[in-house]
Each structure stands twice: as C-alpha cells, then as structure tokens.
Coordinates of C-alpha atoms in Angstrom, one line a residue:
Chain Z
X234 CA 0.0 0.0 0.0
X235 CA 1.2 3.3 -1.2
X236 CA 2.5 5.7 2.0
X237 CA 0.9 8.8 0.0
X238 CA -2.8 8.6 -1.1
X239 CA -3.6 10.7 -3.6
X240 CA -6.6 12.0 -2.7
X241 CA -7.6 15.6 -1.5
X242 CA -9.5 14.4 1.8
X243 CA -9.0 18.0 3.2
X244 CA -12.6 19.7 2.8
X245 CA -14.1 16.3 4.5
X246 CA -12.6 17.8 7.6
X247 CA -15.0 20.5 7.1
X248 CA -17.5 18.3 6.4
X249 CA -17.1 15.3 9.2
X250 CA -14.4 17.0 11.6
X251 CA -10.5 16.9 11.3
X252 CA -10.4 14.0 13.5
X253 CA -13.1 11.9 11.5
X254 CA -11.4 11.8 8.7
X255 CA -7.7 9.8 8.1
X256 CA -5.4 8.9 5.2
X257 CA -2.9 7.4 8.2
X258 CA -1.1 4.1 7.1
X259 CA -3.1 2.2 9.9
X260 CA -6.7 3.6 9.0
X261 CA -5.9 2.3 5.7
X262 CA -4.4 -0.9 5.9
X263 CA -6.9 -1.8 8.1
X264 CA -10.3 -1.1 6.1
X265 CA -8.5 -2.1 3.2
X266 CA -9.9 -5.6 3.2
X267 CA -13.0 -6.9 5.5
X268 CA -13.7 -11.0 6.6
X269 CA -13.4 -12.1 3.1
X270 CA -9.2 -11.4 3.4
X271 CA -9.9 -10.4 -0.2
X272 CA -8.0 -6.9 -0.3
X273 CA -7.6 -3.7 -2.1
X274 CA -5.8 -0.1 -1.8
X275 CA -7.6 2.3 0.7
X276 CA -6.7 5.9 0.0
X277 CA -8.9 7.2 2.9
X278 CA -11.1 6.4 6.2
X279 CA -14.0 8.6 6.9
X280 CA -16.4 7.9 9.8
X281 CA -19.5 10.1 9.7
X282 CA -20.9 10.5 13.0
X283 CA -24.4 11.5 11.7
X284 CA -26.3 10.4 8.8
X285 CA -27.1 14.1 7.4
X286 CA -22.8 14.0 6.7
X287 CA -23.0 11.6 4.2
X288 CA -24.4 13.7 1.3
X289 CA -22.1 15.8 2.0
X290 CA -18.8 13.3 1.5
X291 CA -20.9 11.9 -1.7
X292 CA -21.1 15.5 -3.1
X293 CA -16.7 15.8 -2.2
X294 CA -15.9 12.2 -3.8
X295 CA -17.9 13.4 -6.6
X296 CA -15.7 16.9 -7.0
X297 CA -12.6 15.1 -5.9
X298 CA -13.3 12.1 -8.9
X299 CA -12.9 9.3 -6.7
X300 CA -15.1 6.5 -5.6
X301 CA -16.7 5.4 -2.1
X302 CA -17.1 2.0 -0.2
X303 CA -19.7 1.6 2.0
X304 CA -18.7 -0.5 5.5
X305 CA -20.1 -1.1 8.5
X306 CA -18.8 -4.4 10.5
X307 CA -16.6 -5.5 7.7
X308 CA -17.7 -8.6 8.8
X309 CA -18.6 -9.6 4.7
X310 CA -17.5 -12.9 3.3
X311 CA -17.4 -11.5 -0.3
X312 CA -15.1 -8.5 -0.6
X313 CA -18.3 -6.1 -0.7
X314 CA -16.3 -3.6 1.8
X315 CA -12.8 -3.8 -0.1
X316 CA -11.4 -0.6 -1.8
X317 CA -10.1 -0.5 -5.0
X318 CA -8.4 3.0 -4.7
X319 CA -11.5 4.1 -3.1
X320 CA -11.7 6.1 0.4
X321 CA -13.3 3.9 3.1
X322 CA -16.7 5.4 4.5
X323 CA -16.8 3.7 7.5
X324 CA -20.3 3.7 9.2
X325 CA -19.5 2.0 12.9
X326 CA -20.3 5.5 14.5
X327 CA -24.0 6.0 13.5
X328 CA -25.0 4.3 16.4
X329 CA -28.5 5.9 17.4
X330 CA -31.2 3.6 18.4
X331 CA -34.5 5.8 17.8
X332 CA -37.5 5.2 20.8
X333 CA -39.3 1.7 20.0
X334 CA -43.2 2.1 18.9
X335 CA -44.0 -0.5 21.1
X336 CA -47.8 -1.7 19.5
X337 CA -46.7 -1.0 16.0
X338 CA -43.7 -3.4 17.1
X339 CA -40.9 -1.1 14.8
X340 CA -37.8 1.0 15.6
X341 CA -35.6 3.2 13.7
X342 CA -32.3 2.8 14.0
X343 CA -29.2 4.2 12.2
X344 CA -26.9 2.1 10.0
X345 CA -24.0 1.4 12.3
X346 CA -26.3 -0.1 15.1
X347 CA -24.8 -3.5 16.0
X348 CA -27.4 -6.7 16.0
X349 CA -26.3 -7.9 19.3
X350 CA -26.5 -4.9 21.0
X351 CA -30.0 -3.8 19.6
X352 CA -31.4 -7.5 20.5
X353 CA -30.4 -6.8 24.1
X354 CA -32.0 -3.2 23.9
X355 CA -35.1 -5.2 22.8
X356 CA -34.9 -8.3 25.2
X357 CA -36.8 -6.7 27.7
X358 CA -40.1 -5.7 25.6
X359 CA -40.0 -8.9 25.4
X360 CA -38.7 -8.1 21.1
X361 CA -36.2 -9.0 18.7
X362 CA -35.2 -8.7 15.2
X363 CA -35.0 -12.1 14.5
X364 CA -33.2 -12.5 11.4
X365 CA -29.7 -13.5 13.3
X366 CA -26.6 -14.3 11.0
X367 CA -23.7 -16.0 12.1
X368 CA -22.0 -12.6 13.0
X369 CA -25.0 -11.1 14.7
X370 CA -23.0 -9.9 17.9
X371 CA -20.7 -7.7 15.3
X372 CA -22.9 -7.6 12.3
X373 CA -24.2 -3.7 11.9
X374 CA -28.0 -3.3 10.5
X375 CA -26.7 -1.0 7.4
X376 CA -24.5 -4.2 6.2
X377 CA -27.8 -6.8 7.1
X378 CA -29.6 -4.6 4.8
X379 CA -27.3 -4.2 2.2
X380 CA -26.6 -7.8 2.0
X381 CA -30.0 -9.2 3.1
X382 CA -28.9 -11.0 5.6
X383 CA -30.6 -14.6 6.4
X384 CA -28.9 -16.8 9.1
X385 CA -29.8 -19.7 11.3
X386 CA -33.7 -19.0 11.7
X387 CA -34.3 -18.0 8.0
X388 CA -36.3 -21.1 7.8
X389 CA -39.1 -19.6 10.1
X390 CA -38.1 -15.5 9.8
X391 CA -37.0 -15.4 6.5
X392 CA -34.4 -12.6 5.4
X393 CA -33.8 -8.9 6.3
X394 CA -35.9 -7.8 3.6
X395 CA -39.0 -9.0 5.4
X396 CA -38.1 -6.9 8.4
X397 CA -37.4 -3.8 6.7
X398 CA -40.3 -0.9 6.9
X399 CA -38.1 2.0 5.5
X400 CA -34.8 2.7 4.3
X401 CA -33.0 5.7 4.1
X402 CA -30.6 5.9 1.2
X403 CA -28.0 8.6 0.4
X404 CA -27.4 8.1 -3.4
X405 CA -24.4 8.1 -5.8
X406 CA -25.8 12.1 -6.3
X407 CA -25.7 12.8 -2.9
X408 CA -29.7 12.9 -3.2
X409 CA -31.6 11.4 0.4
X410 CA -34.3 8.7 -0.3
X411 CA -37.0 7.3 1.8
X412 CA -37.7 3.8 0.1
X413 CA -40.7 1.7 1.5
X414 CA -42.2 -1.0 -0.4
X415 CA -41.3 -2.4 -3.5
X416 CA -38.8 0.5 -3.6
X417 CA -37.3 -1.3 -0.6
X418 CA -35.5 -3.5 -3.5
X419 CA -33.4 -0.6 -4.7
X420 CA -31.5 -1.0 -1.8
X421 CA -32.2 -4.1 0.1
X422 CA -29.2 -7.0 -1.3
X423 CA -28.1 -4.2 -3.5
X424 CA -24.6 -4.6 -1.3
X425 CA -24.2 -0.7 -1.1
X426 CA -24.1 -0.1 -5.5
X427 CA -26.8 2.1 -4.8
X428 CA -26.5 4.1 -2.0
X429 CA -25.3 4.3 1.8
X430 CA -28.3 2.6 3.7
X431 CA -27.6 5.1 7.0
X432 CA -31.0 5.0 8.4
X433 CA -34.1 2.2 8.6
X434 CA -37.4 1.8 10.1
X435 CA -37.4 -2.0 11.3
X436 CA -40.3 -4.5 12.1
X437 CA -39.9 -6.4 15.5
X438 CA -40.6 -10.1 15.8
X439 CA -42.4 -11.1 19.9
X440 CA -39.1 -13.4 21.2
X441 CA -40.2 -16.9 21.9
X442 CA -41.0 -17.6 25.4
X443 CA -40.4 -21.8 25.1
X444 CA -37.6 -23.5 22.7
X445 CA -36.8 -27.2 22.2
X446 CA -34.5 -28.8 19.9
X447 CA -33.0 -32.5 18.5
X448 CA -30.5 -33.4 17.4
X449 CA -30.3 -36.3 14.9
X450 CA -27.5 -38.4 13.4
X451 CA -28.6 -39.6 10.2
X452 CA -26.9 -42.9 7.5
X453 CA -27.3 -41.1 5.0
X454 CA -27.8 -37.8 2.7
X455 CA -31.0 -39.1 1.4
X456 CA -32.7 -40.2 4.4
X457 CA -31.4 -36.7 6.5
X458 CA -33.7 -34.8 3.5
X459 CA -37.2 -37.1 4.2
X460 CA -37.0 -36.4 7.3
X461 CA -35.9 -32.4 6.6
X462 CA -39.0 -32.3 4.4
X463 CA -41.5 -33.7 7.4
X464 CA -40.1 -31.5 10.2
X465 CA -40.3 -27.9 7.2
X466 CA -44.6 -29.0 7.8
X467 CA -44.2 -28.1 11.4
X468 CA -45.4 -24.6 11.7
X469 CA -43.1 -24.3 14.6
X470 CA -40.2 -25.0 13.4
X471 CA -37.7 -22.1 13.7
X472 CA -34.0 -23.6 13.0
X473 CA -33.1 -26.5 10.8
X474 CA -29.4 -26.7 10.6
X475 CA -27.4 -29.4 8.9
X476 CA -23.5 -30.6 9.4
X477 CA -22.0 -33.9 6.8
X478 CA -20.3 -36.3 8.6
X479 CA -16.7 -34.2 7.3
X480 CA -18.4 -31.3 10.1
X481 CA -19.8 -33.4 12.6
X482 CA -16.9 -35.1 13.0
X483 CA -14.5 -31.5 13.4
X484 CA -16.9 -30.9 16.5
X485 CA -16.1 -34.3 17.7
X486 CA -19.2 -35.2 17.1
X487 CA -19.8 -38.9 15.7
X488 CA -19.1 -39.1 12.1
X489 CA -22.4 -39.0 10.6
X490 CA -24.9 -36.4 8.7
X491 CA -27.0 -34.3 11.6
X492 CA -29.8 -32.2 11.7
X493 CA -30.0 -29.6 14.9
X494 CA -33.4 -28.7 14.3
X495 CA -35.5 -26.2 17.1
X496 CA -39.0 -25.6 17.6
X497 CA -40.8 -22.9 19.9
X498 CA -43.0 -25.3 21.2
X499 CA -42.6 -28.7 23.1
X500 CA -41.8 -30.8 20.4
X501 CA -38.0 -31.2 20.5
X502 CA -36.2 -34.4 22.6
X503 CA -34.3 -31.3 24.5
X504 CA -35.7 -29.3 26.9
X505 CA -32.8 -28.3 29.2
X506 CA -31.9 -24.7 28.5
X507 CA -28.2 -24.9 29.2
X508 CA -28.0 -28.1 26.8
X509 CA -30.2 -26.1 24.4
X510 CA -27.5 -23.4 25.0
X511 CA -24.4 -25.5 24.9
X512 CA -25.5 -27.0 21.3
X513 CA -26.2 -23.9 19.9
X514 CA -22.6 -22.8 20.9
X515 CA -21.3 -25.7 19.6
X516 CA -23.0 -24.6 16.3
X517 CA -22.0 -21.4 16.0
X518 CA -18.6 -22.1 16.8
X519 CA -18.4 -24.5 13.4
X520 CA -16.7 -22.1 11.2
X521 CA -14.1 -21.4 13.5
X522 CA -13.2 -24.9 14.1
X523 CA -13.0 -25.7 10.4
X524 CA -11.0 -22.6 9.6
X525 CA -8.6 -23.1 12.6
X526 CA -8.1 -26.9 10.9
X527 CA -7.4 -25.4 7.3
X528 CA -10.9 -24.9 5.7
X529 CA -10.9 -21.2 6.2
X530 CA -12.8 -20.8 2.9
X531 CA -16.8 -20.5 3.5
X532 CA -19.2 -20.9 0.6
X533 CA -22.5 -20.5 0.5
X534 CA -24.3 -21.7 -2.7
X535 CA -28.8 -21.8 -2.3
X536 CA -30.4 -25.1 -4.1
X537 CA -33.5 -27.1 -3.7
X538 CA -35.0 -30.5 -4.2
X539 CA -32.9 -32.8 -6.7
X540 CA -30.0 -30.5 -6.8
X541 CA -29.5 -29.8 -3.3
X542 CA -29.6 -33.8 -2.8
X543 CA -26.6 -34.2 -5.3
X544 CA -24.8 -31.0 -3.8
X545 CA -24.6 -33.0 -0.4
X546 CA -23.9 -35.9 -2.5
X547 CA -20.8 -34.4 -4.3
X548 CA -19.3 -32.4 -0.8
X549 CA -19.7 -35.8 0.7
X550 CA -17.9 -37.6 -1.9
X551 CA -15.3 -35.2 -2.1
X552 CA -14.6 -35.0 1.9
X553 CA -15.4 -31.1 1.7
X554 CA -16.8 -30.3 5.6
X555 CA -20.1 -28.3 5.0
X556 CA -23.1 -27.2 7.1
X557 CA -25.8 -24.5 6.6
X558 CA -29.2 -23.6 6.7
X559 CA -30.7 -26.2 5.1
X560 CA -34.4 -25.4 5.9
X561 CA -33.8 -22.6 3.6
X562 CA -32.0 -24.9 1.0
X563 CA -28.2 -22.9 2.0
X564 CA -25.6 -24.8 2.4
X565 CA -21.7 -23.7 4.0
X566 CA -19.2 -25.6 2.1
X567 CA -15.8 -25.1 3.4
X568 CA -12.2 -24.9 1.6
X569 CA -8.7 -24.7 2.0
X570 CA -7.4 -21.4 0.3
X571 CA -6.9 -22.2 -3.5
X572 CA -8.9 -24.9 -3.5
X573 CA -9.3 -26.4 -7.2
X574 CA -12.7 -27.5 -7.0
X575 CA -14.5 -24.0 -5.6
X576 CA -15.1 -23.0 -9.5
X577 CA -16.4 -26.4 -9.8
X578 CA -18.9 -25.8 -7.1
X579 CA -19.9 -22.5 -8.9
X580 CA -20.5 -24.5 -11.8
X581 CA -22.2 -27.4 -10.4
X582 CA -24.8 -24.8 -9.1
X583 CA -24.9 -22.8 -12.0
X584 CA -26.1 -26.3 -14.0
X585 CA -28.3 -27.2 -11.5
X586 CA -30.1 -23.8 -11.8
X587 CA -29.2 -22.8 -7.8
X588 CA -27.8 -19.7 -6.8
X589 CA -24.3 -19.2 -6.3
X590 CA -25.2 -16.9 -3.0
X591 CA -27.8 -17.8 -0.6
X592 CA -27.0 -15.2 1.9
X593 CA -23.1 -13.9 1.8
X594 CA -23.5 -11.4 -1.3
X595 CA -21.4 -11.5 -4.8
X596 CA -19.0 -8.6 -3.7
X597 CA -16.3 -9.2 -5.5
X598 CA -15.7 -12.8 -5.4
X599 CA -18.3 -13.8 -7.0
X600 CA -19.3 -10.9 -10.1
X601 CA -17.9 -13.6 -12.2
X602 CA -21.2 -15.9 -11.5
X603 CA -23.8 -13.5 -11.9
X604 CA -26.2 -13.8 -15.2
X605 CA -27.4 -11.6 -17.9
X606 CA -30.9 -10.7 -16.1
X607 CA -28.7 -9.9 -12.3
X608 CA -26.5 -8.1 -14.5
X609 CA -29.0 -5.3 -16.3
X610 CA -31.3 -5.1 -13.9
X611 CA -27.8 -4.2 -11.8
X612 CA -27.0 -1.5 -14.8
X613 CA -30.4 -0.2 -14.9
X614 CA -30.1 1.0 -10.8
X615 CA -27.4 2.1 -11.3
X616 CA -28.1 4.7 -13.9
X617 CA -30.8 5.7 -11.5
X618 CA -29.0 5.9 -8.3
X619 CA -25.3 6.2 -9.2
X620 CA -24.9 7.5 -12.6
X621 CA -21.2 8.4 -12.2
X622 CA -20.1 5.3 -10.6
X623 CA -19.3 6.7 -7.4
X624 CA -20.8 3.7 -4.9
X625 CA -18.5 0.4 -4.7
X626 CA -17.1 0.1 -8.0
X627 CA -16.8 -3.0 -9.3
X628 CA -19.4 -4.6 -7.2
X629 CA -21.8 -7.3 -8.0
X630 CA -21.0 -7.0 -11.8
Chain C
X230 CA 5.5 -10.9 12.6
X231 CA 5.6 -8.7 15.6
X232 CA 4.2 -11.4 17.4
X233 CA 6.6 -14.1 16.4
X234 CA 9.2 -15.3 18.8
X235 CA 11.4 -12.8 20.2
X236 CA 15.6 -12.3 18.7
X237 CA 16.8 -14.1 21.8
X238 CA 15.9 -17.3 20.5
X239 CA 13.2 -17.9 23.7
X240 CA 9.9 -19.7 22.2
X241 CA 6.4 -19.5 22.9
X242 CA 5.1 -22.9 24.1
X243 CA 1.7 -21.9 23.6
X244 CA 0.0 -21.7 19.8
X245 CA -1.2 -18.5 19.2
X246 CA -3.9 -19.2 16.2
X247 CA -4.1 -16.3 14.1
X248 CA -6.8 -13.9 14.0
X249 CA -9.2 -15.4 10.8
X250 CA -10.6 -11.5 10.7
X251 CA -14.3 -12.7 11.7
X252 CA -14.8 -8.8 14.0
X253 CA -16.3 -10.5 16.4
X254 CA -13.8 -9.2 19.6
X255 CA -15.1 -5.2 18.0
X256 CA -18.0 -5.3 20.0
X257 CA -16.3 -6.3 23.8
X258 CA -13.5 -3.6 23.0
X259 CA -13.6 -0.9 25.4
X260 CA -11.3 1.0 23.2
X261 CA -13.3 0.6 19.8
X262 CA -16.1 1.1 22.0
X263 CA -15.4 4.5 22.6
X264 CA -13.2 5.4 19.5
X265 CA -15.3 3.1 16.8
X266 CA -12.0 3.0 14.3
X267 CA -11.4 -0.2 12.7
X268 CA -7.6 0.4 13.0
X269 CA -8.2 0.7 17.0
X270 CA -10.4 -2.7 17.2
X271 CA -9.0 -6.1 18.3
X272 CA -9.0 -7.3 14.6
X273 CA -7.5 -4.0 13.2
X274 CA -4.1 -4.4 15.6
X275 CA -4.2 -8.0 14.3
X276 CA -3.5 -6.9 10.9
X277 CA -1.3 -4.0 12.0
X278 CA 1.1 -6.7 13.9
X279 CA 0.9 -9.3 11.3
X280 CA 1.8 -6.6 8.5
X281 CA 4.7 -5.1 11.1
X282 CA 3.4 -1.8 11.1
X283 CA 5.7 -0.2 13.7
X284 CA 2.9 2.3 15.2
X285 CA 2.6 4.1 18.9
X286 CA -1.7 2.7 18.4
X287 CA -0.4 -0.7 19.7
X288 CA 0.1 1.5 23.4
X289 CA -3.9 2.4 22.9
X290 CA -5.1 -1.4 23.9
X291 CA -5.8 -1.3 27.3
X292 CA -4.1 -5.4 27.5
X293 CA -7.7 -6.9 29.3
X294 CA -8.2 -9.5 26.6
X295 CA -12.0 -9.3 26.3
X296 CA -11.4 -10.1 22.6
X297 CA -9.7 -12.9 23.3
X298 CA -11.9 -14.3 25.3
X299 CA -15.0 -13.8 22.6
X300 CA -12.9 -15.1 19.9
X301 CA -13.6 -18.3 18.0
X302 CA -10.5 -19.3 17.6
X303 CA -8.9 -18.1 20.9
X304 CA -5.7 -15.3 18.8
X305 CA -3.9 -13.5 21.5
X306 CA -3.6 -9.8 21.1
X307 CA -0.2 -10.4 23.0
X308 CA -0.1 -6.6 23.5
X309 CA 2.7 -6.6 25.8
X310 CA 5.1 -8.7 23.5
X311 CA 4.6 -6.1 20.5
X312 CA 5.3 -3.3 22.7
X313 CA 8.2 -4.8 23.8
X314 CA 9.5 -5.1 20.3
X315 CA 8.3 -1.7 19.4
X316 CA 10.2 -0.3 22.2
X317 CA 13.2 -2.0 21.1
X318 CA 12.8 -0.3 17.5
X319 CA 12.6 3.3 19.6
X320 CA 8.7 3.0 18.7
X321 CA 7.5 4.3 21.6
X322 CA 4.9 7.2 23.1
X323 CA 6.4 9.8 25.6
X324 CA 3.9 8.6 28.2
X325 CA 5.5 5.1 28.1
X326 CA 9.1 6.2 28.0
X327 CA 8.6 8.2 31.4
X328 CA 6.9 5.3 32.9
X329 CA 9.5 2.9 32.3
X330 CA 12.0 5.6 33.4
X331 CA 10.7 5.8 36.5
X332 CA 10.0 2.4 37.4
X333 CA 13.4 2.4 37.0
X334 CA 14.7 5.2 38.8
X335 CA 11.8 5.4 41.5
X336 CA 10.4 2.3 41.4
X337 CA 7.2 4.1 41.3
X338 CA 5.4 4.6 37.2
X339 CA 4.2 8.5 38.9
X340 CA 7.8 9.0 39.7
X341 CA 9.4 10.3 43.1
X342 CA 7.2 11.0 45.9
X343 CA 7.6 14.9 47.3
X344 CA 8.5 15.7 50.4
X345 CA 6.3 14.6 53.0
X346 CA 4.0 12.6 50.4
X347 CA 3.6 8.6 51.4
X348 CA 2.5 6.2 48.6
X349 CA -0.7 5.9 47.6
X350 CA -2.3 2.3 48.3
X351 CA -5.3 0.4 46.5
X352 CA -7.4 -0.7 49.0
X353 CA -10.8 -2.8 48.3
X354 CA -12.9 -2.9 51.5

C-alpha cells in the first residue's frame, strides 16, 4: 500500500471534523480488506458520525473524482467492503437507536447499530429482530440490509428484507431517499451499488417464550432430507441446521450427517436450556473450528430438491466439511485457500439452476457468477441511483 | 511478525492461532467502543502486527483481553510482546518512556514521591 494517497481528503474535515477523517497508514491498511481477506488499496477512512454528513462526502468524492465504499462491520464474506483505490466510508459510528413504537412493534435505528446490541436493547419488551446471522454480535444493521442477511432462523423468519419498513438511502448524487415498499429493492441486497443505507425503520418479531431442539445423526444424505422435508410441515419450526459427517466429526461429534433442528413449542427431545445453550454454541462455533483446521474458505451456494440432494452428495464424496441452513436450502461448504474445485462448485450450481449466494453477497468474489438478467437489472439501478459510478465500483458485476 | 518469537531465540510454548478476521472481539473492545475505528479494534491491531506496522496505536489497547476471550478461535492480542519489540525499535509514546523511566529510577510509574508525600495504596474494603 502506497505511503501517499492521492486523494484531497481536506474539505471532509469541514465536512465530518478533522479527527473523522484519516489517510494514516493504519486507518488504511486496516479497512483495506473486511472478513473475506480479499484486499484492495484504501486511499482514505472517513467515519460520519451522523447520517445528514453523508451527502455531503458523496457531493466531495464526486468533486474530488474518486469513488466510495460503503462499511459497516466489515464482517462480509465477499469483498463487498474492499477498496479499489477508493476512500473507506466507515459507518460504525451512527449508532443511534431511535424510541421503539411498542404496538406498531418497529424501531428506527441508524446504519451502524450492531445486532447484538440492539437484541439486548429489545430483550426486555420482550422483542427481537429475529433474522440473526452467524455474526449477529458484530454484524451492523446497514450491512444486514445491504446484504439481506438470512442466518440460522431463515427457515421460520425469512431474510432482512422481510423486516425492513423503510430505508434511508444517500445516493451516488448525494440525493436522500426514503424507500418503502417495492422500492425497498433498490437497496435491500443491493450490497451498497446504490447508495449508503444510513438509516431504517425496522419491524420487530415477539421473542419466543419456550424453545426445544433434536438433534439427529442420520446414514445417510438421502434419508437426512425425508426427514428435513416432514419436520419444514411443522409450523413451529424455527431452526433447521445441517453438518455432513466431514463437520460433525470436526466438533467431535460422531461421524455422521445431523440435523440440529428447534422448535418454539414442546416438540424437541431437549428441553434443558443450558444443553439447548451448549449445542447452539457448539454450532456457531463450526466455522471457527474448520477454519482453525485449514478450511478457512466458507461458501455458501442456495439449491433445492434434486440439486441440493446431489450437492450434499458431491461435498460428501469429495470429503469437503459443510453445514448450513438447510431449511432454507443454503448450504456452508468449506475450503482450504486455492482450492481447485471451488469453480467447480460455482459450476455445479450454476447447471443445476441454484444460486451461487444464498446469503453472503457477490461482492467481489463472486461478479464472475452473476447472469445476464442480475447483470441489467444491476446496470439499470445504477443509472438511476449512481450515474457516475461513485458507490463500490466493481461490485456485483 | 511482531508477534513471532522474540531475537533471543526464547519460544512461545503456547499456539497462538491467528486472527481469521471474523470482528467478532469489536463489539467487547472498550477502546473501539469509545473510539469506533477499525484500525483501534482487536481485529485492526491483528493486521497491523501481522503486517509489522511499527505504530505508537499498539500502546492504545488497554491489555484486558475481552477479545480474546470472545474469539472463535482463541488469537492473542499479546499486547505486551509487541510493545516490547516496538520499544526495542525506539517505537514508543512519551507517556511510556517516562513510565519505564521511572520504574526504573523510583520504582514508582508517577515517579518520586515529594517531600512529605507517602505512597498511595489500592485498597478494596
């Protein structure tokens, strides 16, 4: 990385204050790259600390020529936060949490608010936001929304986008937008290409007041999918995770396919909370296990029905550990870096008509996967929002 | 690495698994919780140490290891070793400099006691 940027950041002192604003060597290094490890150059930091400053820094980069990211956790899998000679806008600092509407059961909140932290604001109105990714205790709301975050209750909560009343979108013109309804597309999974999500009015889920689980070792593939398609019936059903034998096995778990399915309602074989609790850590502790033991490389390709059955088939066969949502048909495939058969994954989806993202983004690891249709209908927003190119180059396609 | 074993040949018995850049540890930070600047967050330093940045923000860690106890993998921030080794390159902030100076002179990081003035004591009940 270059010890001289080459942008004029001077008159965003003006803008955000002298001391929100940083072309140091450590600011940039640092937000050059986010939890993907894919990286790029970082000219600049800037960290707004309200949202009514970031029309303001869209209006310089436009004057200065150069281009913005969005980030907020940098806790993307898909280079969606990385720089390509662009100056870092860094969002962790719009942190307001507006007063909750209590019977309407929705709450704004600005872009840097943290998941974690607004679940434990909620906890004791006896409310959540229940769409809770893997890296919900650093995961901010902006970077949910721009990446429509799903997780480990998708199956019963869906995504993000189903939780989202309002967004407020500062545009690649520096022009504020208040998008409800369908407009809500223009920004919800749009991974920051069409503006900076810095404000949204969310809906709040009532947080359950019983949960069970099971947990089931299966022989096989095929049998672990009857039984997946009995227990989606169950109208309380609100988790349905999978690990292959390759996964179960790296929790030291025995060596066979599992479901960890939970329920808000009586029907799971546990009832203990603290085994409830100890499973679940278990679980989300997966991914670190497998990356510590040299699969550090997390996939996340959405099938259904006959594909997905051969997906888990092939991973199998091929010894890849994988997990994932499966009552939601995504599946966590994990590599070790450079691994030849990733493309072939892409392209095993692609045949089987899947999607090569079920919940982590394209970013820039994956532009190369996107089709014709993802690709204009990409081109067409951005000739509305971001005519001169200023919001994530490169992104998505 | 400024985290790798140190020029006198000693060895650290313990693994320390290196920080997989999940930004999980931002959240317990008390310094990122004030400051909010990825370069100032558990994972930032991470990549400042691994990429040998010589920098006076390794002194801003306050050493408690809250992000080492949230983190998947268990990475120690090892805070004191890469100050050590950043003292050793004259990396250091005037606040530590006077510190160590007077430990060593005085015994005592405020330095000498006036006349008349007795040590101040921590007490807990």
């Amino acid at each position: 990385m270059s010890a001289s940027p080459s942008a004029n950041v001077e008159p965003l002192a003006g803008i955000v204050g002298a001391e929100n604003v940083s072309t140091a060597l450590e600011a940039r290094i640092a937000c050059s790259r986010d939890a993907s490890g894919l990286e790029g150059e970082c000219l600049a930091v800037v960290w707004p600390s309200h949202p009514e400053h970031v029309p303001a820094v869209v209006e310089w980069a436009l004057q200065e020529g150069v281009d913005l990211v969005p980030r907020g956790a940098g806790t993307g899998l898909c280079g969606g936060a990385t720089p390509q000679r662009s100056v870092v806008v860094d969002l962790s600092r719009l942190t307001r949490i507006g007063p909750l509407d209590r019977e309407g059961r929705r709450i704004e909140v600005e872009a840097g608010v943290v998941l974690g932290a607004l679940n434990r604001r909620l906890a004791p109105q006896g409310l959540f936001l229940p769409v809770i990714p893997g890296s919900h205790r650093a995961a901010t709301v902006g970077g949910m929304i721009a990446t429509d975050a799903a997780g480990l209750r998708a199956v019963r909560y869906g995504t993000l986008r189903d939780w989202v009343e309002e967004v407020t979108l500062v545009d690649g013109l520096g022009r504020v937008h208040r998008l409800r309804g369908d407009a809500l597309s223009s920004a919800v999974g749009r991974e920051g290409v069409t503006g900076f999500v810095v404000k949204a009015v969310l809906k709040l889920a009532s947080l359950p007041t019983r949960r069970t689980v099971s947990l089931i070792a299966f022989d096989d593939e095929e049998a672990l999918l009857i039984q997946r398609d009995r227990w989606l019936q169950d109208p309380q059903l609100t988790a349905l995770e999978y690990l292959n034998r390759h996964a179960a096995g790296a929790l030291g778990w025995e060596a066979r396919p599992h479901l960890l399915v939970e329920f808000d309602s009586d029907r799971g074989d546990i009832h203990d909370p603290e085994r409830i609790a100890a499973l679940w850590r278990a679980r989300d502790g997966l991914y670190p296990v497998l990356a510590r033991r040299g699969h550090p490389v997390i996939e996340d390709p959405r099938l259904e029905g006959e594909a997905l059955q051969e997906l888990l088939r092939w991973l199998d066969a091929e010894g890849i550990p994988a997990f994932g949502h499966l009552g939601v048909g995504i599946v966590h495939p994990c590599f070790r870096d450079g691994d030849g058969r990733i493309p072939a994954l892409y392209e095993r989806v692609a045949a089987w008509g899947g999607r090569v993202s079920g919940e982590h983004g394209i970013g820039l690891k994956k532009k190369g996967w996107v089709d014709a249709a993802f690709r204009a209908e990409i081109q067409q927003l951005k000739e509305k929002y971001d005519p001169k190119g200023v919001l994530n180059r490169g992104k998505l396609c | 690495m400024l985290t790798e074993p140190t020029a006198d040949g000693s060895v650290e018995l313990a693994e320390n698994p290196p920080c997989i850049e999940c930004g999980l540890c931002r959240e317990v930070c008390p310094l990122f919780a004030v400051l909010r600047q990825e370069h100032l967050s558990p994972r930032g330093l991470a990549l400042l140490a691994e990429r040998e940045v010589a920098s006076v923000v390794f002194y801003q860690c306050t050493l408690c290891r809250a992000c080492k106890e949230v983190c998947p993998v268990g990475h120690d921030p090892d805070g004191e070793r890469v100050r050590a080794r950043l003292v050793a390159r004259g990396v250091e902030t005037e606040a530590n400099r006077a510190m160590i100076e007077n430990i060593r002179k005085y015994g005592n990081p405020f330095g000498p006691l006036k006349e008349g003035e007795i040590p101040k004591t921590l007490t807990c009940c």
